[in-house]
PDB file of C-alpha atoms in Angstrom:
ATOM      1  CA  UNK A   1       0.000   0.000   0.000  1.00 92.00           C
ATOM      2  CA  UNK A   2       2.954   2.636   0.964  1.00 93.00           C
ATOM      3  CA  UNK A   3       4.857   1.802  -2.366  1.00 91.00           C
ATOM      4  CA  UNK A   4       1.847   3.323  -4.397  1.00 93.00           C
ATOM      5  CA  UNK A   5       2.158   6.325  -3.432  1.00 93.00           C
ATOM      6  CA  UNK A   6       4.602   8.715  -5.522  1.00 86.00           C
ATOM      7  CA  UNK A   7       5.513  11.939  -6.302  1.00 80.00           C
ATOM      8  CA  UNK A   8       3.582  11.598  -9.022  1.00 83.00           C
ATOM      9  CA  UNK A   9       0.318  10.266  -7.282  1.00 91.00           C
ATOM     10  CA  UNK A  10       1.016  11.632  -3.411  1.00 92.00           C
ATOM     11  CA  UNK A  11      -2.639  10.798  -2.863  1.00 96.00           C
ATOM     12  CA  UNK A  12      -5.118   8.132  -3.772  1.00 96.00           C
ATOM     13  CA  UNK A  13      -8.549   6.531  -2.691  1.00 95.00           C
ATOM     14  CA  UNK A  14      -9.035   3.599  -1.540  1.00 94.00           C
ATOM     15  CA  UNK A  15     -11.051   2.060  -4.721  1.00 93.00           C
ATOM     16  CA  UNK A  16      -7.585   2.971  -5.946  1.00 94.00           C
ATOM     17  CA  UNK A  17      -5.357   1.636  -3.742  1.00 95.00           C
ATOM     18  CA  UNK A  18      -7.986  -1.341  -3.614  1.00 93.00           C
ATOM     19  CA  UNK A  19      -7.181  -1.947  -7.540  1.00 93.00           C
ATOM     20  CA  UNK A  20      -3.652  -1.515  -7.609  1.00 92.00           C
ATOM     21  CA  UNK A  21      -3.399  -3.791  -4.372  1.00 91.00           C
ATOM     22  CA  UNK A  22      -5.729  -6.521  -6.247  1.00 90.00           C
ATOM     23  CA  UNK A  23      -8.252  -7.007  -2.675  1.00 89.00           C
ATOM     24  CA  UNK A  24     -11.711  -5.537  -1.863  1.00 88.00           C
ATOM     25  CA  UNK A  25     -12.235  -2.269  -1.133  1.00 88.00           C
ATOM     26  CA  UNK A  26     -13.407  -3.810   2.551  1.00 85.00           C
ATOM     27  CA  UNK A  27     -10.520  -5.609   2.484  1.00 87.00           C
ATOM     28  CA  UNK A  28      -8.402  -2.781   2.484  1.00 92.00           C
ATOM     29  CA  UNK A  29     -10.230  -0.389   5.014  1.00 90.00           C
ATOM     30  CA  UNK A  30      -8.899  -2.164   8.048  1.00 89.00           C
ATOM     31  CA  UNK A  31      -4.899  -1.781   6.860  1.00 92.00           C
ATOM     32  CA  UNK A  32      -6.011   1.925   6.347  1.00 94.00           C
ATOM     33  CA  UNK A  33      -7.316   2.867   9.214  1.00 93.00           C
ATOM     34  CA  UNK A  34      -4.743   0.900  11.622  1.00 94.00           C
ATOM     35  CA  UNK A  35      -1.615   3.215   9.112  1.00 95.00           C
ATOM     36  CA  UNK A  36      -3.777   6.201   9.707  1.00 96.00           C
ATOM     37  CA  UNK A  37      -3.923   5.361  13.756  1.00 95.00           C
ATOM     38  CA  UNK A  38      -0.162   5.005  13.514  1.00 94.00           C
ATOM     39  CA  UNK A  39       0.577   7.982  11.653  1.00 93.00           C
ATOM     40  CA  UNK A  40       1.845   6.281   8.515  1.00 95.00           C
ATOM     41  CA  UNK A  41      -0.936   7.789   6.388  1.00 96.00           C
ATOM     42  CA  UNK A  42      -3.156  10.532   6.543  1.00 96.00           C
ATOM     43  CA  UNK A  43      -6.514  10.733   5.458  1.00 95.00           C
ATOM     44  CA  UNK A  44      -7.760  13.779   3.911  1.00 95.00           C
ATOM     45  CA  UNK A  45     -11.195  15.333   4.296  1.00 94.00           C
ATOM     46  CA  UNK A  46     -12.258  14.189   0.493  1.00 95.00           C
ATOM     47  CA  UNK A  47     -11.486  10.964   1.937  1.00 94.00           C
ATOM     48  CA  UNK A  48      -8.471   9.899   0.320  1.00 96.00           C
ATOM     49  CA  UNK A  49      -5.445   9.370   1.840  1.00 96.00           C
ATOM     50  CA  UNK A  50      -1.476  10.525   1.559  1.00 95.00           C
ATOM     51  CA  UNK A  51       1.486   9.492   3.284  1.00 94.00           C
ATOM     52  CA  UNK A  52       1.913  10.801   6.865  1.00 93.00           C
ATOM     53  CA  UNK A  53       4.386  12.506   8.751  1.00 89.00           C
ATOM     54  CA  UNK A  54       5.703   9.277  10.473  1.00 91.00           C
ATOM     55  CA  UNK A  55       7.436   8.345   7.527  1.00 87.00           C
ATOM     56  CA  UNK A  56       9.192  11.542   7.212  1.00 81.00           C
ATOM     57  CA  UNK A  57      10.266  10.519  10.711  1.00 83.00           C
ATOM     58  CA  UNK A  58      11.729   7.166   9.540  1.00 84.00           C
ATOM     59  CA  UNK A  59      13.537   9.393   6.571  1.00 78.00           C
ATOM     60  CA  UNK A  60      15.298  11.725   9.154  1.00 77.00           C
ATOM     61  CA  UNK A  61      16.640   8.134  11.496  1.00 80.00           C
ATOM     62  CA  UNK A  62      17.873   6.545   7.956  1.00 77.00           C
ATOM     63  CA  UNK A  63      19.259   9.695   6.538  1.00 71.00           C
ATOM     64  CA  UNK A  64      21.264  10.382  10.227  1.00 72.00           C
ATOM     65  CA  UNK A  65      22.097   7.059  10.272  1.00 73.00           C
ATOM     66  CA  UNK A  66      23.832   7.151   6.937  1.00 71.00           C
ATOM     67  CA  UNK A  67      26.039  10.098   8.003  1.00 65.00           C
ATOM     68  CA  UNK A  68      25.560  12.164   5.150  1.00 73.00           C
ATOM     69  CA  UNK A  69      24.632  15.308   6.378  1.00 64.00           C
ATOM     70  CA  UNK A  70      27.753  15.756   8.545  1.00 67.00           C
ATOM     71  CA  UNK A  71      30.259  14.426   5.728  1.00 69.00           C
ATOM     72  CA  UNK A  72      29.298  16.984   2.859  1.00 77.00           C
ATOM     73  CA  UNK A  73      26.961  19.534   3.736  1.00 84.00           C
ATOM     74  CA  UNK A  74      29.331  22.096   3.862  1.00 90.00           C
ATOM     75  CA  UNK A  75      31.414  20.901   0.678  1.00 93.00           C
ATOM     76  CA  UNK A  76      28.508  20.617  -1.446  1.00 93.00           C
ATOM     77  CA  UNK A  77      27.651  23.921  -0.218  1.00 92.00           C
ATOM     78  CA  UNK A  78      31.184  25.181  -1.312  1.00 95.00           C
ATOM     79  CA  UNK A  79      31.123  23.198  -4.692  1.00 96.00           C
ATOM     80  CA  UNK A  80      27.836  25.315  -5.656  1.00 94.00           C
ATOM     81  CA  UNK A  81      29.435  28.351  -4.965  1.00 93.00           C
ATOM     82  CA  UNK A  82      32.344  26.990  -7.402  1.00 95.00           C
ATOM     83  CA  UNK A  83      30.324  26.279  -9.742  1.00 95.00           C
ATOM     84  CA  UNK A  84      28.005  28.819  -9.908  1.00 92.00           C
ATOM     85  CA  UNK A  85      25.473  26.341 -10.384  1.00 92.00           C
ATOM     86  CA  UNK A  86      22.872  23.550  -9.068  1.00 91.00           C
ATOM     87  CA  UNK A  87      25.096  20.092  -6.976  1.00 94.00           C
ATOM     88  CA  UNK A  88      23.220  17.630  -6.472  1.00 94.00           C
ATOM     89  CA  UNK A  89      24.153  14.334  -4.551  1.00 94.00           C
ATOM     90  CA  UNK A  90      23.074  10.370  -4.461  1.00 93.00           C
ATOM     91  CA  UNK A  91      22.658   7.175  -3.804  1.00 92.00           C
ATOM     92  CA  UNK A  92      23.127   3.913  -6.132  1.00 95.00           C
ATOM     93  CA  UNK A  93      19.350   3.057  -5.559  1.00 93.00           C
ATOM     94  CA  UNK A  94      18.798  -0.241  -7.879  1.00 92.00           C
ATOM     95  CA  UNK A  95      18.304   0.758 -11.497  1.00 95.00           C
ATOM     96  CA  UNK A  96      18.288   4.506 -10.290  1.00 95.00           C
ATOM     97  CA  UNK A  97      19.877   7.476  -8.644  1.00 94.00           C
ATOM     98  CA  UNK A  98      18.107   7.703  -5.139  1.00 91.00           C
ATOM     99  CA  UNK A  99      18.643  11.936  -4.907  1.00 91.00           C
ATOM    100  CA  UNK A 100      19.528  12.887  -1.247  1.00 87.00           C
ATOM    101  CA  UNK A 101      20.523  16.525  -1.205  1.00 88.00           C
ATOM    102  CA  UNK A 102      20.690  19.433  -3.272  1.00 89.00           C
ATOM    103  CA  UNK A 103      22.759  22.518  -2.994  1.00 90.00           C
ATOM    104  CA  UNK A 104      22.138  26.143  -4.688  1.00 88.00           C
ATOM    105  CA  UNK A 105      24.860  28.965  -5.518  1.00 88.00           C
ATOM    106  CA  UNK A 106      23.422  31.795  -2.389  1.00 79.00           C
ATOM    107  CA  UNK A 107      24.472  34.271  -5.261  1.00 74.00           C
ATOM    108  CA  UNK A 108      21.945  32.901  -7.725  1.00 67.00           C
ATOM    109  CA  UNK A 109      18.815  31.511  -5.617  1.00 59.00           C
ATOM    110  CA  UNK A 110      16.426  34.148  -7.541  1.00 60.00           C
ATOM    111  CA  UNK A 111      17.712  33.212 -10.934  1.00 61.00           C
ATOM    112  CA  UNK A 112      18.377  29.279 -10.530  1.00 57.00           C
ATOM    113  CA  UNK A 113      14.915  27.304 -10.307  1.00 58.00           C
ATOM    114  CA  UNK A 114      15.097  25.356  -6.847  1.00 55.00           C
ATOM    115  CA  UNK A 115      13.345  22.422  -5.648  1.00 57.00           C
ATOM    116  CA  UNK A 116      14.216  19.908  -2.560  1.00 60.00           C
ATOM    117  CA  UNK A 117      15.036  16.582  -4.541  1.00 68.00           C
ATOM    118  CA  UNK A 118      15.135  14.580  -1.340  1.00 68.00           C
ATOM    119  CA  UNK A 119      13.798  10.679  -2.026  1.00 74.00           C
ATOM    120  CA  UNK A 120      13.369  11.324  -6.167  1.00 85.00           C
ATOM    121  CA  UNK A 121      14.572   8.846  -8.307  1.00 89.00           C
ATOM    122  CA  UNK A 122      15.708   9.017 -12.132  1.00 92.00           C
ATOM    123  CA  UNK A 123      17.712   6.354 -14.364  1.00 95.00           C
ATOM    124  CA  UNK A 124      21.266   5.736 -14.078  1.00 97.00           C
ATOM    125  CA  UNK A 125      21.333   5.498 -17.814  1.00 97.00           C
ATOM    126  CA  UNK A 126      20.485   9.339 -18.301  1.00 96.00           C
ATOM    127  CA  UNK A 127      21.642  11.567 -15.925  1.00 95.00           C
ATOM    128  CA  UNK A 128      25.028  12.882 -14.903  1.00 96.00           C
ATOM    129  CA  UNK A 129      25.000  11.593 -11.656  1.00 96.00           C
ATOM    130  CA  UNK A 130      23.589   8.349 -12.231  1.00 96.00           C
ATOM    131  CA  UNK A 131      26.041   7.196 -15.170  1.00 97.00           C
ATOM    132  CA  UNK A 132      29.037   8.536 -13.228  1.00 98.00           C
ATOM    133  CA  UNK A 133      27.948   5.811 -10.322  1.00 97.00           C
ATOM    134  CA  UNK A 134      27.141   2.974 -13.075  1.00 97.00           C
ATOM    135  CA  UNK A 135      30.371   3.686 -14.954  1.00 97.00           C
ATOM    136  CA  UNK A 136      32.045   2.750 -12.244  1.00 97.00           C
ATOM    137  CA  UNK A 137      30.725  -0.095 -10.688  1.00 97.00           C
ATOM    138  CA  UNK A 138      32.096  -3.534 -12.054  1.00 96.00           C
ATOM    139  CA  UNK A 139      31.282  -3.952 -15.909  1.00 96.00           C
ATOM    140  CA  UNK A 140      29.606  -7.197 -15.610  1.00 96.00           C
ATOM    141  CA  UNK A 141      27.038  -5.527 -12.848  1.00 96.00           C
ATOM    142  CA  UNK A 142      25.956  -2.890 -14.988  1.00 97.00           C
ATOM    143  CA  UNK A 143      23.288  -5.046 -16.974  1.00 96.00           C
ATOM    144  CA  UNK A 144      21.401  -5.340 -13.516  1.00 95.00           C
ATOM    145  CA  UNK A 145      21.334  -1.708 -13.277  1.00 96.00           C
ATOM    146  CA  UNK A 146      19.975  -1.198 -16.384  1.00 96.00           C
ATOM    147  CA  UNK A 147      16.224  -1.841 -16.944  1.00 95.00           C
ATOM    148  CA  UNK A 148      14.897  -4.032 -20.052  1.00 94.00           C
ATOM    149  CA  UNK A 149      12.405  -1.002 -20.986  1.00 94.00           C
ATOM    150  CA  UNK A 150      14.343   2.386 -21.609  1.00 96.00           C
ATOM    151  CA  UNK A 151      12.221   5.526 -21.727  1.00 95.00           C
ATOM    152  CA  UNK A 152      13.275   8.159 -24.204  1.00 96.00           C
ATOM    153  CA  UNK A 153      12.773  11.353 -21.878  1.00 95.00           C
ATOM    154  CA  UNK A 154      14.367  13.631 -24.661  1.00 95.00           C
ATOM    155  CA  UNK A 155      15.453  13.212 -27.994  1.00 96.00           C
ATOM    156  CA  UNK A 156      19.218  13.055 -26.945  1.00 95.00           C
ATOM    157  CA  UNK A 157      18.266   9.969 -24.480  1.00 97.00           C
ATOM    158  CA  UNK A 158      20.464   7.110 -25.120  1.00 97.00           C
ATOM    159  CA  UNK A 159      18.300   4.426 -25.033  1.00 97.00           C
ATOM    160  CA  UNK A 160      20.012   1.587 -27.054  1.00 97.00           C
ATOM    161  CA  UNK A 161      22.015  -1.079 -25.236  1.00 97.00           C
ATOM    162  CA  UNK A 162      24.866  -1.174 -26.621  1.00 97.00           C
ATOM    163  CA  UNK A 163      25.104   2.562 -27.128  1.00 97.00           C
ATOM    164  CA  UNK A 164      24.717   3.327 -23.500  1.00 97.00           C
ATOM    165  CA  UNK A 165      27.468   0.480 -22.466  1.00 97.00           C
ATOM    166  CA  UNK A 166      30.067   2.646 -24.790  1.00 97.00           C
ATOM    167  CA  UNK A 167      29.129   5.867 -23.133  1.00 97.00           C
ATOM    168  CA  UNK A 168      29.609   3.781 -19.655  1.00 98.00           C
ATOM    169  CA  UNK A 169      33.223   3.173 -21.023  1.00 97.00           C
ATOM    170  CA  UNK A 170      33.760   6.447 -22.098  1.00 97.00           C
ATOM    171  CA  UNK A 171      32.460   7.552 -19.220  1.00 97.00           C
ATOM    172  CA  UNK A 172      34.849   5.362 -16.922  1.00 97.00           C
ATOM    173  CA  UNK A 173      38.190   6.920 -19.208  1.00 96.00           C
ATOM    174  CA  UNK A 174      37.660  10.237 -18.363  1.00 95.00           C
ATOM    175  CA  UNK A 175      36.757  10.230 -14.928  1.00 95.00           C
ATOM    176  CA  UNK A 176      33.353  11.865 -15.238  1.00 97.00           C
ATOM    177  CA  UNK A 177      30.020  11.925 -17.008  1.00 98.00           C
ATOM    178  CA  UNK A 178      28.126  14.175 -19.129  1.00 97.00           C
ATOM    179  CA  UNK A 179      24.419  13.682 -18.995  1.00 97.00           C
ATOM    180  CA  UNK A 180      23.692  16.007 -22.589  1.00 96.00           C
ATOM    181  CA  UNK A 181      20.080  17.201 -22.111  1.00 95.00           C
ATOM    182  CA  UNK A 182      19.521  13.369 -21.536  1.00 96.00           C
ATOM    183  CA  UNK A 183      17.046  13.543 -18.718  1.00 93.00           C
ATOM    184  CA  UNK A 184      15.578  17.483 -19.462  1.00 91.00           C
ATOM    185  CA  UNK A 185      15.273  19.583 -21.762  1.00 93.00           C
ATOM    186  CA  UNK A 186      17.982  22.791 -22.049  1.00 92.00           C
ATOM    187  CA  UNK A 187      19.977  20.919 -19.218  1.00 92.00           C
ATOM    188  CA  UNK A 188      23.401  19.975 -19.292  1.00 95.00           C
ATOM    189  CA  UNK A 189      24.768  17.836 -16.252  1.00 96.00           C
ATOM    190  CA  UNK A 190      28.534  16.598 -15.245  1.00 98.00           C
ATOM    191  CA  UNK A 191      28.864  13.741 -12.261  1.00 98.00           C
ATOM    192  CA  UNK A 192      31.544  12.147 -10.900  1.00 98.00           C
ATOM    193  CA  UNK A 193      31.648   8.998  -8.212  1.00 98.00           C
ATOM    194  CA  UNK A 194      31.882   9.880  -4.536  1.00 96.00           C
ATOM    195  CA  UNK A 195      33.783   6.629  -2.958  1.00 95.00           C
ATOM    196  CA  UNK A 196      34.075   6.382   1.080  1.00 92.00           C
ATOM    197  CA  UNK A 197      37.427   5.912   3.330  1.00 90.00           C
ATOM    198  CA  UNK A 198      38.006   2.321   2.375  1.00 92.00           C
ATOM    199  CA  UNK A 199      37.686   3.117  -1.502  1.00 94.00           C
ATOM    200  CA  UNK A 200      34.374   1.651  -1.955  1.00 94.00           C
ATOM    201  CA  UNK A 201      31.667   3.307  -4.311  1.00 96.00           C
ATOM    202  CA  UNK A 202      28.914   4.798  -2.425  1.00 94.00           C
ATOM    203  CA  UNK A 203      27.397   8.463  -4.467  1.00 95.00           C
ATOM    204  CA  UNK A 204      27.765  10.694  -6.568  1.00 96.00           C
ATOM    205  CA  UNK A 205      28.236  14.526  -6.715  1.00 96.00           C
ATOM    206  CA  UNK A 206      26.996  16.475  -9.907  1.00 96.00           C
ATOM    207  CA  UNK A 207      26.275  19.681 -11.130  1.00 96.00           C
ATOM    208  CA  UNK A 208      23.652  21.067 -14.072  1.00 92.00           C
ATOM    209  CA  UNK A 209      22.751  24.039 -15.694  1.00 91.00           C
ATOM    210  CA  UNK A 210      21.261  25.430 -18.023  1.00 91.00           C
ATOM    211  CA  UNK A 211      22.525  24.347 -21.863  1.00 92.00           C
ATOM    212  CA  UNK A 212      23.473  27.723 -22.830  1.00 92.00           C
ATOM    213  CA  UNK A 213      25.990  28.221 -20.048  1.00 91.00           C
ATOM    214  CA  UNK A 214      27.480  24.898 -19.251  1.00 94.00           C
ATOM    215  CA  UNK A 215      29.574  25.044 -22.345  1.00 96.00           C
ATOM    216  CA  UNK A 216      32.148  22.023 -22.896  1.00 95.00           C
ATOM    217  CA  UNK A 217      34.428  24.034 -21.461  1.00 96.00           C
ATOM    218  CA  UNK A 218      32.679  24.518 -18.053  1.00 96.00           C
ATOM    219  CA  UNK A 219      31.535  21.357 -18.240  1.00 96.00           C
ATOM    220  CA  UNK A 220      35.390  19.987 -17.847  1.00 96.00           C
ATOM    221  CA  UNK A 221      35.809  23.144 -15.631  1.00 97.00           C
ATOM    222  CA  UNK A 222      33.180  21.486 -12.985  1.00 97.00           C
ATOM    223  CA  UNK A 223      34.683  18.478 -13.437  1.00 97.00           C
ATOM    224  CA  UNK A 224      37.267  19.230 -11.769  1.00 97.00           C
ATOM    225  CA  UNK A 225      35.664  20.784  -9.231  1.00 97.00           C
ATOM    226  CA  UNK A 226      33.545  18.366  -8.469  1.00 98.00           C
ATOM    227  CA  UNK A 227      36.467  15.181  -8.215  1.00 97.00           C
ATOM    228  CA  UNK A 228      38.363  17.747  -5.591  1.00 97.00           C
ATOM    229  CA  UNK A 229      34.631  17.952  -3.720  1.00 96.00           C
ATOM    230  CA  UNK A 230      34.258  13.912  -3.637  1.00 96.00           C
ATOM    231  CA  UNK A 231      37.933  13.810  -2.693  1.00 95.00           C
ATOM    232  CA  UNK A 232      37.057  15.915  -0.246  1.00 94.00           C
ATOM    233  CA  UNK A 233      34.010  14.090   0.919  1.00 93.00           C
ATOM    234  CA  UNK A 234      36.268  10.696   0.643  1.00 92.00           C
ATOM    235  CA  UNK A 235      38.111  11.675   3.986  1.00 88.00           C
ATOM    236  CA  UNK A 236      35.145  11.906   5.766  1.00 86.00           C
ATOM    237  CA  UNK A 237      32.886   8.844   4.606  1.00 85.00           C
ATOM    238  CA  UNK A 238      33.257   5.735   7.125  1.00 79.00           C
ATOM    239  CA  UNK A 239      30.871   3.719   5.634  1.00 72.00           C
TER     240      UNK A 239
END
C-alpha cells in the first residue's frame, strides 16, 4: 500500500489503492485505518489518503544514520558556490539514482529554479550523476542496473544497449560523465563517483545548468571541481 504512493500520485482513494493492491475495497479499510492510527498515512477530508508525517520521521533516522549530512553539507555547499550552479548528490538506488541533497549557488537563488530533490529517483542510464555511479561499478554488474524497458525522456536519451554500455566506457576513461540534455530539456549535467574511506563506491556529486551556459568548457571546468569535492568528501565517509 505505501509503495503506491509517488511523487507523481502523493494521494489516492481507496477504490484505488484497492485496484492496484488486487483485494476488496473492505478488504483494504482495516490496513487503512490501523496506518492512519499510527501515523503512517493521513486521510484527507475528500477521503483519500497521503502518506503521513511518520514516515518523514523514519527518513530523518535513515538519513542520520547514513552520516551524510555531517560528511558533505558544507562541501557541497562550497562546490555550488564553485560552480556557480545547481550540486546535487546520491545514492546507487537499484536501477536509479536515489537523490539525497541538493545545494544552490546563495548568489543565484532568484535566478536558478530550486526544488528539494530529497527521495526522487531518475535512471542511471540518463543523468550525470547516475552514469558517473554505473560507470564505475564492475562492468559485468551494470546489466542489472539497467532496466529491459528504456524511456526516451528527450530526444538526446540514449536508449540503445549497446550505445549506453560505450558511453559507460567512455564515461569510466575520463573520470566523469556528461548527462547532454539526456534527462531534461535545455539541461546539461557533469557527475563524478563519490567513494568512502576504504575506496568503496557509495554516491555521486553532480552539477547542471542550463545548456546555454554549461559550455564544454565549463563542463570539464566542474569536473574538476567536483572530483576535488568527492575527494574531499572521501576523507570523511566511514561507511
Amino acid at each position: 500500500i505505501l509503495s503506491c504512493f509517488t511523487i507523481q500520485e502523493p494521494v489516492l482513494g481507496v477504490t484505488e489503492l484497492a485496484e492496484r493492491i488486487g483485494v476488496t475495497k473492505s478488504n483494504i479499510h482495516n490496513i487503512l485505518s490501523t496506518f492512519t492510527s499510527m501515523g503512517y498515512l493521513d486521510r484527507l477530508p475528500d477521503g483519500r489518503y497521503t502518506l503521513g508525517l511518520k514516515i518523514l520521521e523514519y527518513a530523518f533516522i535513515i538519513n542520520q544514520n547514513l552520516g551524510y549530512p555531517n560528511a558533505g553539507d558544507d562541501i557541497l555547499v562550497d562546490t555550488a558556490g564553485q560552480t556557480t550552479e545547481i550540486v546535487y548528490f546520491g545514492l546507487p538506488y537499484g536501477t536509479n539514482v536515489l537523490y539525497l541533497y541538493v545545494a544552490h549557488p546563495a548568489n543565484r537563488m532568484g535566478v536558478l529554479p530550486y526544488r528539494d530533490i530529497l527521495g526522487e529517483t531518475s535512471p542511471f542510464y540518463c543523468t550525470g550523476i547516475g552514469k558517473a555511479i554505473l560507470a564505475h561499478m564492475p562492468e559485468e554488474e551494470w546489466l542489472a542496473h539497467i532496466p529491459a524497458e528504456r524511456t526516451r525522456f528527450q530526444p538526446n536519451t540514449i536508449t540503445d544497449l549497446d550505445a549506453i554500455v560505450e558511453e559507460l566506457r567512455r564515461t569510466r576513461r575520463r573520470g566523469y560523465a556528461i548527462d547532454n540534455s539526456e534527462r531534461d530539456p535545455n539541461v546539461r549535467c557533469v557527475g563524478v563517483p563519490v567513494y568512502n574511506s576504504a575506496g568503496k563506491l557509495v554516491a555521486g556529486v553532480s552539477t547542471s545548468g542550463p545548456a546555454i551556459t554549461m559550455t564544454d568548457e565549463k563542463l570539464m571546468e566542474c569536473a574538476g571541481i567536483l572530483q576535488n569535492a568527492a575527494l574531499r568528501m572521501r576523507e570523511r565517509i566511514y561507511r
